[in-house]
Amino acid sequence: IPCENKNDLGIYKVAKVKGITVQQVNPGQIFNYNITVNNNDLTNNAPLVVVNDKLPYEVKYLGTEVYPSLPVNYTINQSGDLVYVRFDQIPAGKTRFINITVKAPIEAPTTLYNIANVIYATSPNCSSSSKICFKLFQIMPRKTIHSWQASNSS
């Protein structure tokens, strides 16, 4: 049976401090990684969606929330510097938001590297597809470096 990728899942990530998108944070500052997962396919649900986020090892993990909180068709797990959010499905045309709260290190490196990956089942007879979101965030007061990369793989 041929494998067709009918799901068009998108992932986008920003860092926020008190609801404001930032490219830099201060040493010891509490901030959020906000991950948006969109099912851009208007006719097909995206089954078994797993978002994993590799936190910078320097940050202190404080918690994860999913919005909207209903339906509760998700689980959140954290182990070391990895955060996993598994959705039973993301319905056609719908969006889910993941908010990961962390604290920046006091003795900061120059750059916090953060990677989020979404993996989802494309059909019962196919392997997973994935999209990766890679962001660099600076710790103040060092010079700002902005970078964004997105890639698709099957």
mmCIF file of C-alpha atoms in Angstrom:
data_model
loop_
_atom_site.group_PDB
_atom_site.id
_atom_site.type_symbol
_atom_site.label_atom_id
_atom_site.label_comp_id
_atom_site.label_asym_id
_atom_site.label_seq_id
_atom_site.Cartn_x
_atom_site.Cartn_y
_atom_site.Cartn_z
ATOM 1 C CA ILE A 1 0.000 0.000 0.000
ATOM 2 C CA PRO A 2 1.548 3.320 -1.000
ATOM 3 C CA CYS A 3 2.198 5.838 1.742
ATOM 4 C CA GLU A 4 0.728 9.282 1.255
ATOM 5 C CA ASN A 5 1.403 12.098 3.677
ATOM 6 C CA LYS A 6 -2.020 13.724 3.959
ATOM 7 C CA ASN A 7 -1.285 15.617 7.139
ATOM 8 C CA ASP A 8 0.236 19.061 6.956
ATOM 9 C CA LEU A 9 1.461 19.706 10.480
ATOM 10 C CA GLY A 10 3.341 22.898 11.239
ATOM 11 C CA ILE A 11 5.437 23.778 14.259
ATOM 12 C CA TYR A 12 6.531 27.234 15.356
ATOM 13 C CA LYS A 13 8.385 28.333 18.481
ATOM 14 C CA VAL A 14 9.125 31.615 20.248
ATOM 15 C CA ALA A 15 10.510 32.631 23.616
ATOM 16 C CA LYS A 16 8.381 34.963 25.733
ATOM 17 C CA VAL A 17 8.824 36.956 28.906
ATOM 18 C CA LYS A 18 5.529 38.010 30.504
ATOM 19 C CA GLY A 19 3.720 37.390 27.205
ATOM 20 C CA ILE A 20 6.129 39.427 25.064
ATOM 21 C CA THR A 21 8.210 37.676 22.379
ATOM 22 C CA VAL A 22 11.941 38.096 23.033
ATOM 23 C CA GLN A 23 15.264 37.121 21.471
ATOM 24 C CA GLN A 24 17.202 37.695 24.704
ATOM 25 C CA VAL A 25 16.679 36.947 28.376
ATOM 26 C CA ASN A 26 18.541 38.033 31.497
ATOM 27 C CA PRO A 27 20.573 35.628 33.650
ATOM 28 C CA GLY A 28 18.232 33.988 36.173
ATOM 29 C CA GLN A 29 15.103 35.259 34.399
ATOM 30 C CA ILE A 30 11.993 33.076 34.155
ATOM 31 C CA PHE A 31 10.706 32.787 30.594
ATOM 32 C CA ASN A 32 8.555 30.557 28.395
ATOM 33 C CA TYR A 33 9.095 28.579 25.237
ATOM 34 C CA ASN A 34 5.786 28.786 23.387
ATOM 35 C CA ILE A 35 5.316 26.073 20.772
ATOM 36 C CA THR A 36 2.453 26.236 18.280
ATOM 37 C CA VAL A 37 1.428 23.032 16.481
ATOM 38 C CA ASN A 38 -0.976 23.544 13.562
ATOM 39 C CA ASN A 39 -2.822 20.902 11.589
ATOM 40 C CA ASN A 40 -3.072 22.856 8.338
ATOM 41 C CA ASP A 41 -4.917 20.018 6.605
ATOM 42 C CA LEU A 42 -8.581 21.044 6.621
ATOM 43 C CA THR A 43 -9.950 17.547 5.979
ATOM 44 C CA ASN A 44 -7.691 15.034 7.775
ATOM 45 C CA ASN A 45 -6.990 14.671 11.479
ATOM 46 C CA ALA A 46 -3.327 14.253 12.485
ATOM 47 C CA PRO A 47 -3.152 11.091 14.627
ATOM 48 C CA LEU A 48 -0.611 10.283 17.342
ATOM 49 C CA VAL A 49 1.221 13.618 17.375
ATOM 50 C CA VAL A 50 4.313 13.782 19.604
ATOM 51 C CA VAL A 51 6.139 17.039 20.249
ATOM 52 C CA ASN A 52 9.494 16.739 21.941
ATOM 53 C CA ASP A 53 11.533 19.693 23.052
ATOM 54 C CA LYS A 54 15.224 19.422 23.885
ATOM 55 C CA LEU A 55 15.781 22.145 26.445
ATOM 56 C CA PRO A 56 19.176 23.781 26.823
ATOM 57 C CA TYR A 57 20.899 21.833 29.592
ATOM 58 C CA GLU A 58 21.681 25.103 31.364
ATOM 59 C CA VAL A 59 18.038 26.081 32.049
ATOM 60 C CA LYS A 60 15.943 24.954 35.021
ATOM 61 C CA TYR A 61 12.679 23.294 33.979
ATOM 62 C CA LEU A 62 9.648 24.688 35.861
ATOM 63 C CA GLY A 63 6.640 23.162 34.093
ATOM 64 C CA THR A 64 4.550 22.601 30.943
ATOM 65 C CA GLU A 65 0.968 23.511 30.063
ATOM 66 C CA VAL A 66 -1.132 22.778 26.967
ATOM 67 C CA TYR A 67 -3.742 25.171 25.526
ATOM 68 C CA PRO A 68 -6.547 24.833 24.970
ATOM 69 C CA SER A 69 -6.588 22.473 27.916
ATOM 70 C CA LEU A 70 -9.676 20.684 26.559
ATOM 71 C CA PRO A 71 -9.999 18.147 25.179
ATOM 72 C CA VAL A 72 -7.609 16.357 27.497
ATOM 73 C CA ASN A 73 -6.304 14.077 24.740
ATOM 74 C CA TYR A 74 -2.664 14.662 25.635
ATOM 75 C CA THR A 75 0.001 13.598 28.112
ATOM 76 C CA ILE A 76 3.038 15.577 29.287
ATOM 77 C CA ASN A 77 6.287 13.891 30.321
ATOM 78 C CA GLN A 78 9.621 15.416 31.278
ATOM 79 C CA SER A 79 12.916 13.595 31.719
ATOM 80 C CA GLY A 80 16.179 15.472 32.162
ATOM 81 C CA ASP A 81 16.357 18.096 29.440
ATOM 82 C CA LEU A 82 13.592 16.527 27.300
ATOM 83 C CA VAL A 83 9.908 17.485 27.394
ATOM 84 C CA TYR A 84 7.406 15.270 25.540
ATOM 85 C CA VAL A 85 3.800 16.152 24.780
ATOM 86 C CA ARG A 86 1.749 13.407 23.100
ATOM 87 C CA PHE A 87 -1.636 14.172 21.519
ATOM 88 C CA ASP A 88 -3.984 11.350 20.543
ATOM 89 C CA GLN A 89 -4.770 13.551 17.562
ATOM 90 C CA ILE A 90 -4.922 17.134 16.411
ATOM 91 C CA PRO A 91 -8.165 17.568 14.479
ATOM 92 C CA ALA A 92 -8.235 18.918 10.925
ATOM 93 C CA GLY A 93 -7.661 22.667 10.834
ATOM 94 C CA LYS A 94 -6.965 22.927 14.582
ATOM 95 C CA THR A 95 -4.075 24.323 16.625
ATOM 96 C CA ARG A 96 -2.623 23.342 20.008
ATOM 97 C CA PHE A 97 -0.222 25.430 22.054
ATOM 98 C CA ILE A 98 2.461 24.175 24.427
ATOM 99 C CA ASN A 99 3.911 26.514 27.039
ATOM 100 C CA ILE A 100 7.172 25.362 28.673
ATOM 101 C CA THR A 101 8.353 27.503 31.596
ATOM 102 C CA VAL A 102 12.072 27.598 32.392
ATOM 103 C CA LYS A 103 14.565 29.700 34.324
ATOM 104 C CA ALA A 104 17.691 30.997 32.582
ATOM 105 C CA PRO A 105 21.004 30.100 34.207
ATOM 106 C CA ILE A 106 22.648 32.662 36.517
ATOM 107 C CA GLU A 107 26.044 32.173 34.902
ATOM 108 C CA ALA A 108 24.810 32.173 31.378
ATOM 109 C CA PRO A 109 26.416 30.805 28.244
ATOM 110 C CA THR A 110 26.359 33.106 25.250
ATOM 111 C CA THR A 111 23.584 31.189 23.517
ATOM 112 C CA LEU A 112 20.757 28.862 24.567
ATOM 113 C CA TYR A 113 20.138 26.248 21.879
ATOM 114 C CA ASN A 114 16.606 24.875 21.828
ATOM 115 C CA ILE A 115 15.115 22.299 19.480
ATOM 116 C CA ALA A 116 11.476 21.230 19.139
ATOM 117 C CA ASN A 117 10.434 18.301 16.981
ATOM 118 C CA VAL A 118 6.947 17.144 16.012
ATOM 119 C CA ILE A 119 6.427 13.555 14.918
ATOM 120 C CA TYR A 120 3.082 12.205 13.783
ATOM 121 C CA ALA A 121 1.600 9.082 12.224
ATOM 122 C CA THR A 122 0.673 9.732 8.614
ATOM 123 C CA SER A 123 -1.520 6.645 8.229
ATOM 124 C CA PRO A 124 -1.766 3.179 9.802
ATOM 125 C CA ASN A 125 0.468 1.742 7.051
ATOM 126 C CA CYS A 126 3.166 4.403 7.027
ATOM 127 C CA SER A 127 6.072 5.468 9.143
ATOM 128 C CA SER A 128 6.096 8.810 10.913
ATOM 129 C CA SER A 129 6.875 12.172 9.395
ATOM 130 C CA SER A 130 8.536 14.977 11.274
ATOM 131 C CA LYS A 131 9.252 18.685 11.267
ATOM 132 C CA ILE A 132 11.973 20.340 13.302
ATOM 133 C CA CYS A 133 12.068 23.844 14.717
ATOM 134 C CA PHE A 134 15.503 25.098 15.812
ATOM 135 C CA LYS A 135 15.942 28.382 17.669
ATOM 136 C CA LEU A 136 18.858 30.240 19.186
ATOM 137 C CA PHE A 137 18.186 32.597 22.094
ATOM 138 C CA GLN A 138 20.726 34.962 23.608
ATOM 139 C CA ILE A 139 21.352 35.735 27.244
ATOM 140 C CA MET A 140 21.681 39.469 27.943
ATOM 141 C CA PRO A 141 23.743 41.597 27.882
ATOM 142 C CA ARG A 142 25.718 39.887 25.140
ATOM 143 C CA LYS A 143 25.317 40.695 21.453
ATOM 144 C CA THR A 144 22.135 39.375 19.795
ATOM 145 C CA ILE A 145 22.289 36.572 17.248
ATOM 146 C CA HIS A 146 19.047 35.575 15.515
ATOM 147 C CA SER A 147 18.650 32.290 13.698
ATOM 148 C CA TRP A 148 15.779 30.174 12.410
ATOM 149 C CA GLN A 149 15.811 26.905 10.565
ATOM 150 C CA ALA A 150 12.966 24.641 9.653
ATOM 151 C CA SER A 151 13.151 21.388 7.787
ATOM 152 C CA ASN A 152 10.861 18.564 6.762
ATOM 153 C CA SER A 153 11.711 14.909 6.540
ATOM 154 C CA SER A 154 9.764 11.754 5.914
#
